[in-house]
Tab-separated table of C-alpha atoms in Angstrom:
chain	number	residue	atom	x	y	z
A	1	MET	CA	24.336	-0.650	-2.918
A	2	SER	CA	21.509	-3.191	-3.191
A	3	LEU	CA	18.306	-2.290	-5.012
A	4	GLU	CA	16.500	-2.713	-1.696
A	5	GLN	CA	18.743	-0.093	-0.087
A	6	LYS	CA	18.320	2.266	-3.061
A	7	ILE	CA	14.549	1.910	-2.775
A	8	ALA	CA	14.580	2.630	0.969
A	9	ASP	CA	16.833	5.666	0.395
A	10	ALA	CA	14.534	6.979	-2.353
A	11	VAL	CA	11.442	6.760	-0.152
A	12	ASN	CA	13.205	8.480	2.751
A	13	THR	CA	14.497	11.182	0.393
A	14	TYR	CA	10.943	11.649	-0.859
A	15	ILE	CA	9.453	12.094	2.617
A	16	GLY	CA	12.277	14.403	3.693
A	17	ALA	CA	12.076	16.537	0.549
A	18	PHE	CA	8.627	17.765	1.553
A	19	GLU	CA	9.981	18.881	4.923
A	20	SER	CA	12.697	20.947	3.269
A	21	GLY	CA	10.568	21.989	0.270
A	22	ASP	CA	13.155	20.532	-2.100
A	23	LEU	CA	11.464	19.937	-5.470
A	24	GLU	CA	14.742	18.850	-7.106
A	25	ALA	CA	15.213	16.130	-4.487
A	26	ILE	CA	11.769	14.761	-5.365
A	27	MET	CA	12.486	14.855	-9.090
A	28	GLY	CA	15.823	13.176	-8.354
A	29	ILE	CA	14.155	9.942	-7.302
A	30	TYR	CA	12.135	9.735	-10.537
A	31	ALA	CA	13.286	8.033	-13.760
A	32	ASP	CA	13.238	9.772	-17.144
A	33	GLU	CA	10.102	7.809	-18.032
A	34	CYS	CA	7.725	8.202	-15.106
A	35	SER	CA	4.101	8.597	-14.148
A	36	VAL	CA	2.112	9.632	-11.093
A	37	GLU	CA	-1.501	8.679	-10.294
A	38	ASP	CA	-2.417	10.683	-7.183
A	39	PRO	CA	-4.978	9.772	-6.003
A	40	VAL	CA	-5.585	6.380	-7.623
A	41	GLY	CA	-8.527	6.786	-9.999
A	42	SER	CA	-7.561	10.320	-11.090
A	43	PRO	CA	-5.927	11.166	-14.448
A	44	VAL	CA	-2.326	9.908	-14.637
A	45	LYS	CA	0.427	12.527	-14.897
A	46	GLN	CA	2.750	11.164	-17.553
A	47	GLY	CA	6.371	12.265	-17.944
A	48	ARG	CA	8.754	14.393	-15.888
A	49	GLU	CA	7.205	17.709	-16.866
A	50	ALA	CA	3.710	16.729	-15.703
A	51	VAL	CA	5.138	15.086	-12.573
A	52	ARG	CA	7.190	18.179	-11.714
A	53	GLU	CA	4.150	20.408	-12.145
A	54	PHE	CA	2.177	18.180	-9.791
A	55	TYR	CA	4.809	18.343	-7.048
A	56	GLN	CA	5.330	22.053	-7.552
A	57	GLY	CA	1.656	22.462	-6.653
A	58	ALA	CA	2.025	20.320	-3.536
A	59	MET	CA	5.127	22.250	-2.483
A	60	SER	CA	3.392	25.607	-2.912
A	61	MET	CA	0.685	24.379	-0.525
A	62	GLY	CA	3.368	23.523	2.044
A	63	VAL	CA	2.465	19.830	2.241
A	64	LYS	CA	4.482	17.918	4.880
A	65	LEU	CA	4.732	14.129	5.055
A	66	LYS	CA	5.428	11.768	7.951
A	67	LEU	CA	5.911	8.015	7.600
A	68	GLU	CA	3.330	6.100	9.611
A	69	SER	CA	5.244	2.823	9.766
A	70	GLU	CA	7.981	0.799	8.098
A	71	ILE	CA	8.451	0.875	4.326
A	72	ARG	CA	7.391	-2.364	2.674
A	73	ILE	CA	9.851	-3.383	-0.048
A	74	ALA	CA	9.067	-6.348	-2.325
A	75	GLY	CA	11.007	-7.045	-5.501
A	76	ASN	CA	11.351	-3.737	-7.355
A	77	GLU	CA	8.357	-2.124	-5.676
A	78	ALA	CA	7.656	-0.362	-2.397
A	79	ALA	CA	4.529	0.519	-0.444
A	80	PHE	CA	4.437	2.889	2.502
A	81	ALA	CA	1.745	4.439	4.684
A	82	PHE	CA	2.102	8.038	5.773
A	83	THR	CA	0.274	11.131	6.949
A	84	GLY	CA	0.319	14.327	4.939
A	85	SER	CA	-0.601	17.651	6.489
A	86	VAL	CA	-1.272	21.138	5.192
A	87	ASP	CA	-1.402	24.172	7.456
A	88	LEU	CA	-4.447	26.210	6.370
A	89	GLY	CA	-3.964	28.974	8.941
A	90	GLU	CA	-7.007	28.467	11.176
A	91	SER	CA	-7.007	24.709	10.661
A	92	ILE	CA	-4.855	21.749	9.623
A	93	MET	CA	-5.884	19.408	6.830
A	94	ARG	CA	-4.585	15.866	7.145
A	95	PHE	CA	-4.667	13.063	4.602
A	96	ASN	CA	-3.410	9.511	5.093
A	97	PRO	CA	-2.309	7.813	1.865
A	98	ILE	CA	-0.512	4.614	1.082
A	99	ASP	CA	1.843	5.152	-1.852
A	100	VAL	CA	3.031	2.367	-4.129
A	101	MET	CA	6.182	3.042	-6.146
A	102	VAL	CA	7.681	0.900	-8.909
A	103	PHE	CA	11.449	1.177	-9.431
A	104	ASN	CA	13.722	0.406	-12.367
A	105	ASP	CA	17.010	-1.484	-11.998
A	106	GLU	CA	18.835	1.757	-11.203
A	107	GLY	CA	16.534	2.393	-8.254
A	108	LYS	CA	14.634	5.249	-9.935
A	109	VAL	CA	10.832	5.529	-9.699
A	110	THR	CA	8.977	4.740	-12.920
A	111	SER	CA	5.496	4.864	-11.411
A	112	MET	CA	3.859	6.194	-8.258
A	113	ARG	CA	0.239	5.556	-7.251
A	114	ALA	CA	-1.278	7.150	-4.136
A	115	PHE	CA	-4.127	5.292	-2.433
A	116	PHE	CA	-6.473	7.524	-0.466
A	117	GLY	CA	-10.072	8.631	-0.651
A	118	PRO	CA	-12.717	10.679	1.179
A	119	THR	CA	-12.456	8.479	4.286
A	120	ASN	CA	-8.721	9.151	4.527
A	121	SER	CA	-8.669	12.860	5.190
A	122	SER	CA	-9.866	15.265	7.847
A	123	THR	CA	-9.604	18.917	8.823
A	124	GLU	CA	-9.233	20.064	12.401
A	125	SER	CA	-9.096	23.459	14.043
A	126	LYS	CA	-5.776	24.481	15.488
B	1	MET	CA	-24.513	-0.127	-0.576
B	2	SER	CA	-21.771	2.018	-2.144
B	3	LEU	CA	-18.744	0.383	-3.727
B	4	GLU	CA	-16.633	2.123	-1.081
B	5	GLN	CA	-18.650	0.438	1.678
B	6	LYS	CA	-18.476	-2.941	-0.062
B	7	ILE	CA	-14.702	-2.586	-0.320
B	8	ALA	CA	-14.359	-1.679	3.367
B	9	ASP	CA	-16.577	-4.634	4.325
B	10	ALA	CA	-14.548	-7.021	2.166
B	11	VAL	CA	-11.258	-5.963	3.765
B	12	ASN	CA	-12.691	-6.299	7.278
B	13	THR	CA	-14.144	-9.700	6.395
B	14	TYR	CA	-10.726	-10.718	5.114
B	15	ILE	CA	-8.906	-9.707	8.307
B	16	GLY	CA	-11.571	-11.315	10.505
B	17	ALA	CA	-11.611	-14.556	8.520
B	18	PHE	CA	-8.057	-15.326	9.600
B	19	GLU	CA	-9.047	-14.913	13.257
B	20	SER	CA	-11.870	-17.433	12.881
B	21	GLY	CA	-10.034	-19.666	10.393
B	22	ASP	CA	-12.871	-19.271	7.896
B	23	LEU	CA	-11.527	-20.162	4.446
B	24	GLU	CA	-14.961	-19.790	2.831
B	25	ALA	CA	-15.239	-16.222	4.115
B	26	ILE	CA	-11.935	-15.412	2.422
B	27	MET	CA	-12.993	-17.025	-0.843
B	28	GLY	CA	-16.297	-15.117	-0.561
B	29	ILE	CA	-14.588	-11.772	-1.103
B	30	TYR	CA	-12.890	-12.984	-4.317
B	31	ALA	CA	-14.380	-12.739	-7.823
B	32	ASP	CA	-14.629	-15.735	-10.167
B	33	GLU	CA	-11.630	-14.388	-12.094
B	34	CYS	CA	-8.973	-13.568	-9.511
B	35	SER	CA	-5.276	-13.605	-8.824
B	36	VAL	CA	-2.975	-13.331	-5.824
B	37	GLU	CA	0.677	-12.195	-5.838
B	38	ASP	CA	1.928	-12.750	-2.297
B	39	PRO	CA	4.560	-11.496	-1.845
B	40	VAL	CA	4.957	-9.084	-4.777
B	41	GLY	CA	7.665	-10.516	-7.038
B	42	SER	CA	6.666	-14.152	-6.472
B	43	PRO	CA	4.724	-16.284	-9.003
B	44	VAL	CA	1.110	-15.138	-9.345
B	45	LYS	CA	-1.598	-17.573	-8.215
B	46	GLN	CA	-4.194	-17.387	-10.978
B	47	GLY	CA	-7.814	-18.467	-10.519
B	48	ARG	CA	-9.945	-19.496	-7.545
B	49	GLU	CA	-8.423	-22.967	-7.202
B	50	ALA	CA	-4.859	-21.659	-6.888
B	51	VAL	CA	-6.004	-18.842	-4.616
B	52	ARG	CA	-7.907	-21.246	-2.344
B	53	GLU	CA	-4.870	-23.510	-2.102
B	54	PHE	CA	-2.730	-20.550	-1.091
B	55	TYR	CA	-5.085	-19.505	1.719
B	56	GLN	CA	-5.566	-23.086	2.853
B	57	GLY	CA	-1.811	-23.161	3.472
B	58	ALA	CA	-1.920	-19.906	5.434
B	59	MET	CA	-4.875	-21.152	7.495
B	60	SER	CA	-3.122	-24.426	8.327
B	61	MET	CA	-0.217	-22.377	9.729
B	62	GLY	CA	-2.649	-20.475	11.948
B	63	VAL	CA	-1.811	-17.060	10.505
B	64	LYS	CA	-3.614	-14.181	12.286
B	65	LEU	CA	-3.921	-10.659	10.887
B	66	LYS	CA	-4.404	-7.299	12.598
B	67	LEU	CA	-4.987	-4.010	10.768
B	68	GLU	CA	-2.260	-1.488	11.540
B	69	SER	CA	-4.214	1.606	10.512
B	70	GLU	CA	-7.141	2.820	8.423
B	71	ILE	CA	-7.966	1.186	5.093
B	72	ARG	CA	-7.151	3.425	2.143
B	73	ILE	CA	-9.878	3.262	-0.518
B	74	ALA	CA	-9.374	4.993	-3.871
B	75	GLY	CA	-11.638	4.349	-6.850
B	76	ASN	CA	-12.076	0.573	-7.115
B	77	GLU	CA	-8.905	-0.245	-5.201
B	78	ALA	CA	-7.863	-0.513	-1.584
B	79	ALA	CA	-4.541	-0.561	0.239
B	80	PHE	CA	-4.108	-1.504	3.884
B	81	ALA	CA	-1.194	-2.057	6.244
B	82	PHE	CA	-1.360	-4.868	8.761
B	83	THR	CA	0.641	-7.236	10.931
B	84	GLY	CA	0.472	-10.982	10.463
B	85	SER	CA	1.595	-13.374	13.139
B	86	VAL	CA	2.212	-17.089	13.352
B	87	ASP	CA	2.628	-18.923	16.651
B	88	LEU	CA	5.591	-21.273	16.224
B	89	GLY	CA	5.414	-22.727	19.742
B	90	GLU	CA	8.647	-21.391	21.261
B	91	SER	CA	8.501	-18.197	19.249
B	92	ILE	CA	6.213	-15.895	17.286
B	93	MET	CA	6.920	-14.934	13.683
B	94	ARG	CA	5.579	-11.554	12.616
B	95	PHE	CA	5.352	-10.051	9.149
B	96	ASN	CA	4.097	-6.612	8.233
B	97	PRO	CA	2.644	-6.368	4.721
B	98	ILE	CA	0.715	-3.754	2.848
B	99	ASP	CA	-1.900	-5.418	0.638
B	100	VAL	CA	-3.373	-3.804	-2.465
B	101	MET	CA	-6.690	-5.191	-3.703
B	102	VAL	CA	-8.490	-4.353	-6.951
B	103	PHE	CA	-12.288	-4.748	-6.938
B	104	ASN	CA	-14.845	-5.220	-9.704
B	105	ASP	CA	-18.116	-3.282	-9.852
B	106	GLU	CA	-19.795	-5.856	-7.594
B	107	GLY	CA	-17.193	-5.267	-4.892
B	108	LYS	CA	-15.405	-8.601	-5.396
B	109	VAL	CA	-11.607	-8.835	-5.436
B	110	THR	CA	-10.073	-9.482	-8.853
B	111	SER	CA	-6.467	-9.046	-7.763
B	112	MET	CA	-4.510	-8.969	-4.531
B	113	ARG	CA	-0.826	-8.065	-4.226
B	114	ALA	CA	1.021	-8.243	-0.894
B	115	PHE	CA	3.982	-5.918	-0.401
B	116	PHE	CA	6.556	-7.178	2.080
B	117	GLY	CA	10.153	-8.318	2.027
B	118	PRO	CA	12.997	-9.491	4.271
B	119	THR	CA	12.993	-6.192	6.197
B	120	ASN	CA	9.311	-6.622	7.053
B	121	SER	CA	9.413	-9.727	9.217
B	122	SER	CA	10.903	-10.832	12.502
B	123	THR	CA	10.798	-13.739	14.929
B	124	GLU	CA	10.796	-13.284	18.674
B	125	SER	CA	10.886	-15.704	21.596
B	126	LYS	CA	7.736	-15.933	23.634
């Protein structure tokens, strides 16, 4: 399988893992040495333990993701725009990041950075 | 004006400058020290002269850009998805990058990286 195909598979696994609440599937796309900066500008989570803790938090909030458009793959990196949503009971919170992932030669993620800020989220009543 | 507003203005100026073929407007968003990696994985154009040459080439091809969705602004960086198109006479070539720009404190671009690959372009007959 080409690196490009591995990268596309990893991103699709990532998006789908939120739907099914599968933390192990998320951790499965990450390399042994990995970091997450989410959002960009916040402290970087370094290493699998810190990364797992971060996603565990997202999972417990019931975050769901939906790709907005095609995955951009260039060299050993990928960028993709998506919408995240969290059901807050009376309302739904949405946020619209662009994630950039860097992959190693085996197609595992060594770094993820999530681009979004105050202008990229909203809350609406159900 | 907040840095966030300066960043949003710079990105909109950038997109609009292709429509009007305004090379100076593009160079106006870049800092004195700047680099462009377009696409990601290709040799980096370092410095204003190399960057200008790159955009001069794009302008001479008549490249037009259209934002696909909202600009993501996080800290001093921005990411945005867009479609580029080039009129080839009998056909239209489209490419769909996500650009990531890093800004200095004055809101000028110090680095631009364009994420797109073979799966992110197509050519269609008119």
